[in-house]
Short mmCIF file of C-alpha atoms and ligand atoms in Angstrom, two decimals:
data_model
loop_
_atom_site.label_atom_id
_atom_site.label_comp_id
_atom_site.label_asym_id
_atom_site.label_seq_id
_atom_site.Cartn_x
_atom_site.Cartn_y
_atom_site.Cartn_z
CA MET A 1 -16.09 -27.90 0.88
CA ALA A 2 -14.95 -28.00 4.53
CA LYS A 3 -16.90 -25.86 6.98
CA ALA A 4 -15.32 -22.39 7.09
CA LYS A 5 -13.72 -21.31 10.32
CA VAL A 6 -14.71 -18.40 12.56
CA TYR A 7 -11.70 -16.18 13.15
CA LYS A 8 -11.34 -13.92 16.19
CA ASN A 9 -9.79 -10.63 17.21
CA LEU A 10 -6.43 -10.59 18.97
CA ILE A 11 -6.56 -8.41 22.09
CA ALA A 12 -3.95 -8.47 24.88
CA GLY A 13 -2.59 -11.75 23.53
CA GLU A 14 -5.97 -13.55 23.59
CA TRP A 15 -8.05 -14.54 20.56
CA VAL A 16 -11.50 -13.21 21.44
CA LYS A 17 -14.95 -12.72 19.93
CA SER A 18 -16.43 -9.28 19.34
CA THR A 19 -18.85 -7.91 21.91
CA SER A 20 -21.27 -7.45 18.99
CA GLY A 21 -21.73 -11.21 18.76
CA LEU A 22 -21.71 -10.65 15.00
CA THR A 23 -19.40 -11.83 12.25
CA PHE A 24 -18.99 -11.04 8.56
CA GLU A 25 -18.14 -13.38 5.72
CA ASN A 26 -15.08 -13.33 3.52
CA ARG A 27 -15.51 -15.08 0.17
CA ASN A 28 -13.15 -16.01 -2.64
CA PRO A 29 -13.49 -13.38 -5.41
CA ALA A 30 -12.59 -15.98 -8.05
CA ASP A 31 -15.29 -18.33 -6.81
CA HIS A 32 -17.76 -16.86 -4.36
CA ARG A 33 -19.11 -20.30 -3.54
CA GLU A 34 -16.03 -20.68 -1.37
CA LEU A 35 -16.40 -19.14 2.07
CA ILE A 36 -12.88 -18.31 3.30
CA GLY A 37 -14.04 -17.68 6.84
CA SER A 38 -16.16 -15.57 9.16
CA PHE A 39 -14.55 -12.67 10.96
CA GLN A 40 -15.48 -10.51 13.93
CA ASP A 41 -17.65 -7.49 13.21
CA SER A 42 -16.03 -5.36 15.87
CA THR A 43 -17.58 -2.54 17.87
CA ALA A 44 -16.24 0.61 19.49
CA GLU A 45 -16.07 -1.39 22.72
CA ASP A 46 -13.74 -3.96 21.11
CA VAL A 47 -11.60 -1.11 19.82
CA ASP A 48 -11.52 0.38 23.31
CA ARG A 49 -10.28 -2.92 24.76
CA ALA A 50 -7.64 -3.31 22.07
CA VAL A 51 -6.36 0.24 22.56
CA ALA A 52 -6.30 -0.28 26.35
CA ALA A 53 -4.22 -3.45 25.85
CA ALA A 54 -1.80 -1.63 23.56
CA PHE A 55 -1.63 1.30 25.96
CA GLN A 56 -0.71 -0.98 28.84
CA ALA A 57 1.85 -2.94 26.82
CA TYR A 58 3.49 0.30 25.70
CA SER A 59 4.93 1.00 29.16
CA GLN A 60 7.26 -2.02 28.91
CA TRP A 61 7.72 -2.30 25.14
CA ARG A 62 9.07 1.24 24.82
CA LEU A 63 11.77 0.32 27.40
CA THR A 64 12.73 -2.93 25.65
CA PRO A 65 16.10 -2.19 23.99
CA ALA A 66 15.66 -1.53 20.27
CA PRO A 67 18.14 -4.30 19.28
CA LYS A 68 15.99 -6.77 21.26
CA ARG A 69 12.86 -5.50 19.50
CA GLY A 70 14.78 -5.97 16.26
CA GLU A 71 15.60 -9.59 17.13
CA ILE A 72 11.89 -10.36 17.39
CA LEU A 73 11.36 -8.76 13.97
CA PHE A 74 14.17 -10.87 12.55
CA ARG A 75 12.29 -13.94 13.74
CA VAL A 76 9.16 -12.50 12.08
CA GLY A 77 11.10 -12.51 8.80
CA GLU A 78 12.19 -16.11 9.30
CA ILE A 79 8.67 -17.33 10.15
CA LEU A 80 7.20 -15.47 7.18
CA ALA A 81 9.80 -17.09 4.93
CA ARG A 82 8.91 -20.51 6.33
CA ARG A 83 5.15 -19.91 5.88
CA LYS A 84 5.48 -18.01 2.57
CA GLU A 85 3.77 -20.56 0.35
CA GLU A 86 0.83 -21.12 2.72
CA LEU A 87 0.30 -17.39 3.24
CA ALA A 88 0.47 -16.68 -0.49
CA TYR A 89 -2.06 -19.45 -1.18
CA ASP A 90 -4.55 -18.06 1.34
CA MET A 91 -4.00 -14.53 0.05
CA THR A 92 -4.91 -15.58 -3.48
CA ARG A 93 -8.01 -17.31 -2.14
CA GLU A 94 -9.18 -14.29 -0.24
CA MET A 95 -8.36 -11.43 -2.62
CA GLY A 96 -7.68 -12.98 -5.99
CA LYS A 97 -4.22 -11.84 -7.10
CA VAL A 98 -2.30 -14.54 -8.96
CA LEU A 99 -0.14 -16.78 -6.81
CA LEU A 100 3.10 -15.41 -8.24
CA GLU A 101 2.11 -11.91 -7.11
CA ALA A 102 0.84 -13.16 -3.75
CA ARG A 103 4.28 -14.67 -3.15
CA GLY A 104 5.77 -11.27 -3.99
CA ASP A 105 3.44 -9.65 -1.46
CA VAL A 106 4.68 -11.99 1.29
CA GLN A 107 8.27 -11.43 0.14
CA GLU A 108 7.82 -7.70 0.65
CA ALA A 109 6.85 -8.36 4.27
CA ILE A 110 9.90 -10.62 4.68
CA ASP A 111 12.16 -7.92 3.25
CA MET A 112 10.59 -5.33 5.53
CA ALA A 113 11.01 -7.57 8.59
CA TYR A 114 14.74 -7.98 7.94
CA TRP A 115 15.19 -4.28 7.15
CA MET A 116 13.37 -3.18 10.30
CA ALA A 117 15.20 -5.82 12.38
CA GLY A 118 18.37 -4.04 11.28
CA GLU A 119 16.88 -0.68 12.30
CA GLY A 120 16.81 -2.05 15.83
CA ARG A 121 20.61 -1.71 15.82
CA ARG A 122 20.75 1.49 13.74
CA MET A 123 17.88 3.90 14.36
CA TYR A 124 20.49 6.58 14.04
CA GLY A 125 20.21 9.99 15.59
CA HIS A 126 22.81 12.71 15.18
CA THR A 127 25.60 14.10 17.27
CA THR A 128 26.51 17.64 16.31
CA PRO A 129 28.95 20.24 17.55
CA SER A 130 27.62 22.86 19.94
CA GLU A 131 28.10 26.57 19.38
CA LEU A 132 29.22 26.74 23.04
CA ARG A 133 32.31 25.36 24.73
CA ASP A 134 32.15 22.11 26.69
CA LYS A 135 28.69 21.26 25.53
CA PHE A 136 27.50 18.11 23.74
CA ASN A 137 24.46 17.96 21.44
CA MET A 138 22.57 15.01 20.03
CA SER A 139 19.19 14.03 18.68
CA LEU A 140 17.34 10.80 19.41
CA ARG A 141 14.31 9.03 17.99
CA MET A 142 11.62 8.47 20.63
CA PRO A 143 8.58 6.17 20.42
CA ILE A 144 5.21 7.91 20.38
CA GLY A 145 2.60 5.54 21.83
CA VAL A 146 -0.29 3.51 20.47
CA CYS A 147 -0.58 3.50 16.66
CA ALA A 148 -3.74 2.78 14.65
CA ILE A 149 -2.92 0.76 11.54
CA ILE A 150 -5.57 0.89 8.82
CA SER A 151 -4.91 -0.91 5.55
CA PRO A 152 -6.54 -1.76 2.20
CA TRP A 153 -7.00 -5.22 0.72
CA ASN A 154 -4.80 -5.01 -2.37
CA PHE A 155 -1.51 -5.75 -0.55
CA PRO A 156 -2.86 -7.71 2.42
CA ILE A 157 0.47 -8.38 4.14
CA ALA A 158 2.96 -6.05 2.44
CA ILE A 159 1.15 -2.86 3.48
CA PRO A 160 0.46 -3.91 7.09
CA SER A 161 4.11 -4.94 7.40
CA TRP A 162 5.23 -1.51 6.13
CA LYS A 163 3.32 0.02 9.02
CA ILE A 164 3.39 -2.45 11.91
CA LEU A 165 7.07 -3.45 11.72
CA PRO A 166 8.53 0.09 11.79
CA ALA A 167 5.99 1.07 14.46
CA LEU A 168 7.19 -1.82 16.63
CA VAL A 169 10.92 -1.36 16.14
CA CYS A 170 10.55 2.28 17.18
CA GLY A 171 9.00 1.13 20.48
CA ASN A 172 5.33 1.80 19.77
CA THR A 173 2.46 -0.61 20.22
CA CYS A 174 -0.44 -0.91 17.79
CA VAL A 175 -4.01 -1.82 16.96
CA PHE A 176 -4.49 -3.11 13.43
CA LYS A 177 -7.76 -2.87 11.47
CA PRO A 178 -7.35 -4.60 8.12
CA ALA A 179 -9.71 -4.23 5.14
CA SER A 180 -12.82 -6.43 5.32
CA ASP A 181 -11.80 -8.13 2.06
CA SER A 182 -8.48 -9.44 3.39
CA PRO A 183 -8.84 -10.30 7.09
CA LEU A 184 -7.44 -13.83 6.85
CA THR A 185 -3.97 -12.62 5.87
CA ALA A 186 -4.18 -10.17 8.79
CA VAL A 187 -4.92 -13.06 11.17
CA HIS A 188 -1.94 -14.96 9.74
CA PHE A 189 0.30 -11.95 10.23
CA MET A 190 -0.73 -11.72 13.89
CA GLU A 191 0.00 -15.43 14.34
CA VAL A 192 3.49 -14.83 12.97
CA LEU A 193 4.07 -11.94 15.39
CA GLU A 194 2.90 -14.13 18.28
CA GLU A 195 5.14 -17.01 17.28
CA ALA A 196 8.10 -14.65 16.98
CA GLY A 197 7.70 -13.85 20.68
CA LEU A 198 6.11 -10.41 20.58
CA PRO A 199 4.83 -9.70 24.11
CA LYS A 200 1.05 -9.78 24.65
CA GLY A 201 -0.77 -6.56 23.83
CA VAL A 202 2.04 -5.05 21.72
CA ALA A 203 0.15 -5.79 18.48
CA ASN A 204 -3.64 -6.21 18.55
CA LEU A 205 -6.10 -7.01 15.78
CA VAL A 206 -9.71 -5.88 15.40
CA THR A 207 -11.57 -6.77 12.22
CA GLY A 208 -14.69 -4.97 11.00
CA THR A 209 -15.99 -2.22 8.79
CA GLY A 210 -14.29 1.08 8.16
CA ALA A 211 -17.38 3.03 9.13
CA ARG A 212 -17.65 1.43 12.57
CA THR A 213 -14.38 -0.24 13.62
CA GLY A 214 -12.05 2.01 11.62
CA SER A 215 -13.78 5.21 12.72
CA ALA A 216 -13.74 4.21 16.39
CA LEU A 217 -10.03 3.51 16.15
CA VAL A 218 -9.16 6.81 14.48
CA GLU A 219 -11.25 8.73 17.00
CA HIS A 220 -9.93 6.95 20.09
CA LYS A 221 -8.36 9.39 22.54
CA ASP A 222 -5.37 7.16 23.34
CA ILE A 223 -4.31 6.74 19.72
CA ARG A 224 -1.27 8.92 18.99
CA VAL A 225 -0.50 7.95 15.40
CA VAL A 226 -2.82 6.91 12.57
CA SER A 227 -1.14 5.17 9.66
CA PHE A 228 -3.65 4.88 6.84
CA THR A 229 -3.51 3.44 3.33
CA GLY A 230 -6.64 3.53 1.19
CA SER A 231 -8.63 5.79 -1.06
CA THR A 232 -8.22 9.55 -1.15
CA ALA A 233 -11.89 9.97 -0.14
CA THR A 234 -11.41 7.93 3.07
CA GLY A 235 -8.02 9.52 3.71
CA ARG A 236 -9.64 12.94 3.73
CA ILE A 237 -12.08 11.82 6.46
CA VAL A 238 -9.23 10.30 8.48
CA ALA A 239 -7.17 13.51 8.16
CA GLN A 240 -10.04 15.68 9.34
CA LYS A 241 -10.56 13.50 12.40
CA CYS A 242 -6.86 13.44 13.22
CA ALA A 243 -6.60 17.22 12.85
CA HIS A 244 -9.15 17.68 15.61
CA ASP A 245 -6.91 15.98 18.21
CA PHE A 246 -3.57 16.79 16.53
CA LYS A 247 -2.88 13.08 16.02
CA LYS A 248 0.09 12.38 13.84
CA HIS A 249 -1.12 10.73 10.64
CA ASN A 250 0.41 9.45 7.45
CA LEU A 251 -1.87 8.93 4.47
CA GLU A 252 -1.02 6.80 1.45
CA MET A 253 -3.85 7.18 -1.03
CA GLY A 254 -4.94 6.94 -4.65
CA GLY A 255 -3.01 7.23 -7.89
CA LYS A 256 -3.49 7.84 -11.62
CA ASN A 257 -0.07 6.86 -12.81
CA ALA A 258 1.32 7.40 -16.29
CA ILE A 259 3.81 5.61 -18.48
CA MET A 260 5.22 7.95 -21.15
CA VAL A 261 6.35 6.18 -24.32
CA MET A 262 8.61 8.37 -26.43
CA GLU A 263 9.29 8.01 -30.15
CA ASP A 264 12.74 6.52 -29.47
CA ALA A 265 11.47 3.93 -26.96
CA ASN A 266 12.16 0.23 -27.21
CA LEU A 267 8.52 -0.52 -28.10
CA GLU A 268 8.58 -4.18 -27.21
CA LEU A 269 9.81 -3.28 -23.73
CA ALA A 270 7.23 -0.50 -23.41
CA VAL A 271 4.39 -2.87 -24.37
CA ASP A 272 5.59 -5.41 -21.80
CA GLY A 273 5.72 -2.63 -19.21
CA ALA A 274 2.22 -1.38 -20.04
CA LEU A 275 0.82 -4.91 -19.79
CA TRP A 276 2.41 -5.63 -16.42
CA GLY A 277 1.79 -2.13 -15.04
CA GLY A 278 -1.78 -1.90 -16.33
CA PHE A 279 -3.12 -5.39 -15.74
CA GLY A 280 -0.94 -6.77 -12.91
CA THR A 281 -3.16 -7.37 -9.83
CA SER A 282 -6.07 -6.73 -12.27
CA GLY A 283 -5.09 -3.03 -12.25
CA GLN A 284 -5.83 -2.86 -8.53
CA ARG A 285 -2.56 -1.31 -7.44
CA CYS A 286 -2.19 2.25 -6.23
CA THR A 287 0.77 2.43 -8.62
CA ALA A 288 -1.06 0.79 -11.58
CA SER A 289 -0.12 2.21 -14.98
CA SER A 290 -3.66 3.30 -15.78
CA ARG A 291 -2.53 5.90 -18.35
CA VAL A 292 -0.11 5.32 -21.19
CA ILE A 293 0.91 8.51 -22.99
CA VAL A 294 2.36 7.63 -26.39
CA HIS A 295 4.18 9.81 -28.90
CA LYS A 296 2.22 10.10 -32.16
CA LYS A 297 5.15 8.81 -34.19
CA VAL A 298 4.91 5.38 -32.55
CA TYR A 299 1.27 5.49 -31.41
CA LYS A 300 -0.17 3.19 -34.08
CA GLN A 301 2.50 0.56 -33.69
CA PHE A 302 2.35 0.67 -29.88
CA VAL A 303 -1.44 0.34 -29.80
CA LYS A 304 -1.37 -2.56 -32.28
CA GLU A 305 1.15 -4.53 -30.20
CA PHE A 306 -0.51 -3.60 -26.90
CA ILE A 307 -3.85 -4.97 -28.10
CA GLU A 308 -2.25 -8.12 -29.51
CA HIS A 309 -0.61 -8.95 -26.18
CA THR A 310 -3.66 -7.98 -24.11
CA LYS A 311 -5.80 -10.38 -26.15
CA GLU A 312 -3.49 -13.18 -25.07
CA LEU A 313 -3.70 -12.50 -21.34
CA ARG A 314 -5.15 -15.51 -19.53
CA VAL A 315 -7.81 -14.39 -17.05
CA GLY A 316 -8.89 -16.80 -14.33
CA ASN A 317 -8.46 -18.11 -10.82
CA GLY A 318 -5.12 -16.93 -9.45
CA LEU A 319 -4.40 -20.39 -8.01
CA ASP A 320 -4.12 -21.78 -11.53
CA PRO A 321 -0.43 -21.38 -12.47
CA THR A 322 -1.35 -20.50 -16.06
CA THR A 323 -3.49 -17.51 -15.00
CA GLU A 324 -2.00 -14.11 -15.68
CA MET A 325 -4.82 -11.89 -14.43
CA GLY A 326 -7.20 -12.74 -11.59
CA PRO A 327 -10.64 -11.41 -10.65
CA VAL A 328 -11.40 -8.00 -9.20
CA ILE A 329 -12.02 -7.83 -5.49
CA ASN A 330 -15.83 -7.88 -5.14
CA GLU A 331 -19.16 -7.32 -6.85
CA LYS A 332 -19.29 -3.65 -5.84
CA GLN A 333 -15.87 -2.96 -7.35
CA LYS A 334 -16.79 -4.90 -10.50
CA LYS A 335 -19.88 -2.73 -10.95
CA SER A 336 -17.87 0.42 -10.34
CA ILE A 337 -15.28 -0.59 -12.98
CA LEU A 338 -18.00 -1.42 -15.53
CA GLN A 339 -19.55 1.96 -14.77
CA TRP A 340 -16.21 3.64 -15.54
CA ILE A 341 -16.04 1.73 -18.83
CA ALA A 342 -19.51 3.03 -19.71
CA THR A 343 -18.35 6.55 -18.82
CA GLY A 344 -15.33 6.19 -21.10
CA LYS A 345 -17.55 5.19 -24.02
CA LYS A 346 -19.91 8.08 -23.31
CA GLU A 347 -17.01 10.52 -23.20
CA GLY A 348 -15.99 9.44 -26.70
CA ALA A 349 -12.88 7.39 -25.89
CA ARG A 350 -12.33 4.58 -28.37
CA LEU A 351 -12.79 1.12 -26.83
CA LEU A 352 -9.95 -0.86 -28.41
CA TRP A 353 -10.22 -4.07 -26.48
CA GLY A 354 -12.30 -5.64 -23.70
CA GLY A 355 -14.90 -3.68 -21.79
CA ASN A 356 -17.10 -6.60 -20.75
CA PRO A 357 -17.65 -8.68 -17.66
CA LEU A 358 -16.66 -12.34 -18.05
CA GLN A 359 -19.60 -14.49 -16.98
CA GLU A 360 -19.49 -17.77 -18.88
CA GLY A 361 -18.43 -21.15 -17.45
CA ASN A 362 -16.39 -20.86 -14.26
CA TYR A 363 -16.26 -17.10 -14.65
CA GLN A 364 -19.88 -16.94 -13.49
CA TYR A 365 -18.77 -17.71 -9.92
CA GLY A 366 -16.29 -14.85 -9.67
CA HIS A 367 -15.86 -11.14 -10.33
CA PHE A 368 -14.08 -11.15 -13.67
CA ILE A 369 -13.67 -8.36 -16.21
CA GLU A 370 -11.85 -8.41 -19.52
CA PRO A 371 -8.59 -6.47 -19.58
CA THR A 372 -9.74 -3.26 -21.22
CA ILE A 373 -7.96 -0.69 -23.40
CA PHE A 374 -9.29 2.71 -24.39
CA GLY A 375 -7.50 4.56 -27.21
CA ASP A 376 -7.49 8.19 -28.40
CA VAL A 377 -8.25 9.26 -24.85
CA ASP A 378 -8.33 12.98 -24.18
CA PRO A 379 -6.26 13.73 -21.05
CA GLN A 380 -9.15 15.68 -19.52
CA MET A 381 -11.69 12.85 -19.82
CA GLN A 382 -12.84 11.45 -16.49
CA ILE A 383 -11.38 8.02 -17.30
CA ALA A 384 -7.99 9.73 -17.68
CA GLN A 385 -8.35 11.76 -14.49
CA GLU A 386 -9.95 9.47 -11.90
CA GLU A 387 -8.65 6.31 -10.30
CA ILE A 388 -10.63 3.33 -11.69
CA PHE A 389 -8.78 0.65 -9.70
CA GLY A 390 -9.41 -2.10 -12.21
CA PRO A 391 -8.00 -3.55 -15.45
CA VAL A 392 -8.68 -0.47 -17.58
CA VAL A 393 -5.88 1.39 -19.38
CA SER A 394 -6.30 4.72 -21.18
CA VAL A 395 -3.90 5.28 -24.08
CA ILE A 396 -3.38 8.99 -24.70
CA PRO A 397 -1.61 10.29 -27.82
CA CYS A 398 0.87 13.17 -27.48
CA SER A 399 2.94 15.26 -29.92
CA SER A 400 6.10 15.91 -27.93
CA PHE A 401 8.09 15.06 -24.83
CA GLU A 402 7.02 18.36 -23.25
CA GLU A 403 3.36 17.58 -23.87
CA ALA A 404 3.77 14.11 -22.36
CA ILE A 405 5.10 15.69 -19.16
CA GLU A 406 2.23 18.18 -19.10
CA ILE A 407 -0.38 15.43 -19.56
CA GLY A 408 1.37 13.23 -17.02
CA ASN A 409 1.15 15.97 -14.40
CA SER A 410 -2.41 17.02 -15.23
CA VAL A 411 -4.05 14.84 -12.56
CA ARG A 412 -4.74 15.47 -8.89
CA TYR A 413 -2.66 12.47 -7.83
CA GLY A 414 1.13 12.17 -7.66
CA LEU A 415 2.22 8.63 -6.87
CA SER A 416 4.25 7.09 -9.67
CA ALA A 417 5.32 7.82 -13.26
CA ALA A 418 7.55 6.21 -15.87
CA ILE A 419 9.25 7.04 -19.15
CA TYR A 420 10.38 4.74 -21.94
CA THR A 421 13.15 6.41 -23.94
CA GLN A 422 16.74 5.80 -25.04
CA ASP A 423 17.57 9.47 -24.49
CA LEU A 424 19.36 9.92 -21.18
CA ASN A 425 18.85 13.68 -21.17
CA ARG A 426 15.09 13.33 -21.51
CA ALA A 427 15.00 10.65 -18.84
CA PHE A 428 16.69 13.01 -16.39
CA VAL A 429 14.46 15.95 -17.31
CA ALA A 430 11.36 13.78 -16.85
CA MET A 431 12.71 12.53 -13.52
CA ARG A 432 12.97 16.16 -12.39
CA GLU A 433 9.68 17.41 -13.86
CA MET A 434 7.22 14.67 -12.91
CA GLU A 435 5.28 15.63 -9.78
CA THR A 436 5.36 12.14 -8.31
CA GLY A 437 6.97 10.45 -5.32
CA ILE A 438 8.19 7.53 -7.45
CA PHE A 439 9.70 7.55 -10.93
CA TYR A 440 10.91 4.81 -13.27
CA VAL A 441 13.01 4.84 -16.43
CA ASN A 442 12.36 2.03 -18.91
CA ALA A 443 10.20 0.17 -16.39
CA PRO A 444 6.49 0.45 -15.58
CA THR A 445 5.06 2.47 -12.67
CA ILE A 446 4.91 -0.56 -10.35
CA GLY A 447 7.67 -2.46 -8.58
CA ALA A 448 8.74 -0.54 -5.48
CA GLU A 449 11.52 -1.96 -3.31
CA ILE A 450 11.24 -1.65 0.46
CA HIS A 451 14.53 0.14 1.11
CA LEU A 452 13.47 3.20 -0.91
CA PRO A 453 10.90 5.73 0.32
CA PHE A 454 7.37 5.02 -0.91
CA GLY A 455 4.55 7.54 -1.27
CA GLY A 456 3.20 10.33 -3.39
CA THR A 457 2.58 14.03 -3.77
CA LYS A 458 -0.62 16.08 -4.22
CA GLU A 459 -3.78 14.10 -3.32
CA THR A 460 -1.87 10.83 -3.01
CA GLY A 461 -0.25 11.67 0.30
CA ASN A 462 0.24 14.16 3.07
CA GLY A 463 3.99 14.58 2.90
CA HIS A 464 5.12 11.42 4.65
CA ARG A 465 6.84 8.41 3.15
CA GLU A 466 6.60 4.74 4.01
CA ALA A 467 9.36 2.13 3.81
CA ALA A 468 13.10 2.80 3.94
CA GLU A 469 14.49 4.94 6.75
CA ALA A 470 11.87 7.59 5.91
CA THR A 471 9.13 5.59 7.60
CA LEU A 472 10.85 6.01 10.97
CA ASP A 473 9.81 9.67 10.81
CA VAL A 474 6.17 8.53 10.94
CA PHE A 475 6.63 6.26 13.94
CA SER A 476 9.09 8.22 16.07
CA GLU A 477 9.50 11.72 17.31
CA TRP A 478 12.81 13.56 17.49
CA LYS A 479 14.18 14.63 20.83
CA ALA A 480 17.04 17.15 20.87
CA VAL A 481 19.36 16.73 23.87
CA TYR A 482 21.96 19.23 25.16
CA LEU A 483 24.57 18.27 27.79
CA ASP A 484 26.57 21.11 29.30
CA PHE A 485 29.80 20.00 30.98
CA SER A 486 31.30 23.48 31.40
CA GLY A 487 30.10 23.88 34.99
CA GLN A 488 28.79 27.36 34.28
CA LEU A 489 25.74 28.99 32.73
CA GLN A 490 26.19 29.27 28.97
CA ARG A 491 23.60 31.03 26.86
CA ALA A 492 22.99 29.94 23.25
CA GLN A 493 22.97 32.76 20.70
CA ILE A 494 24.20 35.20 23.38
CA ASP A 495 27.57 34.09 24.78
P1 NAD B 1 -10.74 2.33 1.35
O1 NAD B 1 -10.38 3.76 1.54
O2 NAD B 1 -12.14 1.97 1.03
O3 NAD B 1 -10.39 1.51 2.68
C1 NAD B 1 -9.09 1.50 3.25
C2 NAD B 1 -9.20 1.10 4.72
O4 NAD B 1 -9.86 2.15 5.44
C3 NAD B 1 -10.04 -0.16 4.97
O5 NAD B 1 -9.47 -0.90 6.03
C4 NAD B 1 -11.38 0.42 5.38
O6 NAD B 1 -12.17 -0.46 6.16
C5 NAD B 1 -10.94 1.63 6.19
N1 NAD B 1 -11.95 2.69 6.33
C6 NAD B 1 -12.99 2.99 5.49
N2 NAD B 1 -13.68 4.04 5.98
C7 NAD B 1 -13.07 4.42 7.14
C8 NAD B 1 -13.30 5.45 8.09
N3 NAD B 1 -14.31 6.32 7.96
N4 NAD B 1 -12.47 5.56 9.15
C9 NAD B 1 -11.43 4.71 9.28
N5 NAD B 1 -11.15 3.71 8.42
C10 NAD B 1 -11.96 3.56 7.35
O7 NAD B 1 -9.73 1.75 0.26
P2 NAD B 1 -9.68 0.27 -0.37
O8 NAD B 1 -10.78 0.11 -1.35
O9 NAD B 1 -9.53 -0.74 0.70
O10 NAD B 1 -8.29 0.34 -1.16
C11 NAD B 1 -8.16 0.89 -2.42
C12 NAD B 1 -7.55 2.28 -2.34
O11 NAD B 1 -6.31 2.23 -1.64
C13 NAD B 1 -7.19 2.84 -3.71
O12 NAD B 1 -7.58 4.20 -3.77
C14 NAD B 1 -5.68 2.72 -3.78
O13 NAD B 1 -5.04 3.62 -4.63
C15 NAD B 1 -5.32 2.95 -2.35
N6 NAD B 1 -4.00 2.42 -2.07
C16 NAD B 1 -2.98 3.32 -1.88
C17 NAD B 1 -1.69 2.86 -1.65
C18 NAD B 1 -0.56 3.82 -1.43
O14 NAD B 1 0.42 3.43 -0.84
N7 NAD B 1 -0.65 5.05 -1.89
C19 NAD B 1 -1.45 1.49 -1.61
C20 NAD B 1 -2.51 0.60 -1.81
C21 NAD B 1 -3.79 1.08 -2.04
#
């Protein structure tokens, strides 16, 4: 294999090494013999330089007309579209999702680039009547300053694009710290921004660990917004740090999402949905359908068909076009998932399929686990309550629609939920009753589109939404403006 490249940080428009002089390795999870590259193990000093560059660039970028900022983002969309295949290929190499899904990940960034390019010409505020004569009122969106962008590895370009592109169109600058398991895609994304003509220093990249690089970024005094996606445990730490300095922060965190299959469901469709929702991206999606709550009247039939189809799933290297499920991200995550499977068995859940690591033949070089189904799961078991973030689905029997809703809501997370039913009334009631930010009817819990708000309730989020117009509320601040053209003193609420 060719010698792997050393990739650098992007600070003030220059590709530079870390002051630590250290790098970390990124290896292919499907075949760890392949070294994808070495990346900078950045220090607080690197972070300081990157924030200083973004701080300096902010003075001009915030004054660049929003439609002009939007034009650069439009070019970002075009370059991403041109490089889609290459980016998807490298993404599969570095984090394992099958090529088809990696293409979808890049497509999400393309969609977001075009949407946010359009925001450059919209970014609507309001004009409203005044309660006083000869007075004009309006509200405007204002940029905030330097944004810290911290992302996970499971959507290596989609999630950064959801953060960086709206931040930029609003007139902010940013420093991006990607997950250590997907830094190559982050480097590619920066190259695209450069090629699109983004001025130096407007978007900076520092790679490294969460504990060192991520922490330094969150704590930096000149950071005004922290946009974080990752686990609820890390999000809690980030929130506490932001609270100290009153930094604005949006947190997109874990999920324990449920598909509810009612007795009148189209079972074939529900099984397809459970397969895609449960085992797509090897179950490593925040919106993964990790619980399937099935009405007792159709439970047996559903489970039988679900197992039959799961048995047929082809697990392997995501670059192979016949592969349907790739590896999990790394050895640590593999061990954690296997530990959860052991917990499920101990708790008395019935292991219906899978449960083992795959280690024979080519599997020995990667982090592979069989797609795993537990049946007769009690909703209070740990495997039904905690996010496993792997190809493990808990099937939970229920006796009624009302019970399904109750079980669905019985977790601390609130990201996504779905119902399979032919009954429109029930679908609407479930839509109202589920305590989630996203809801699907006759589709699994995954598959968000970028022009709808994305995020969750309870311990999944902190009240913000990404994507759509909603994301502008994260990256801009409202300014209310009053213009009095009466030529005299007028007093609101008094005159
Ligand atoms: P993680 O929390 O371990 O890491 C996320 C990012 O935070 C990484 O870049 C990491 O380096 C950084 N980080 C870690 N500690 C930090 C600290 N103390 N200060 C600052 N940054 C720090 O999560 P992960 O394993 O990369 O991703 C999986 C998790 O992400 C799952 O819980 C999943 O549900 C969640 N996720 C949520 C969404 C969503 O939109 N709700 C989307 C994708 C993934």
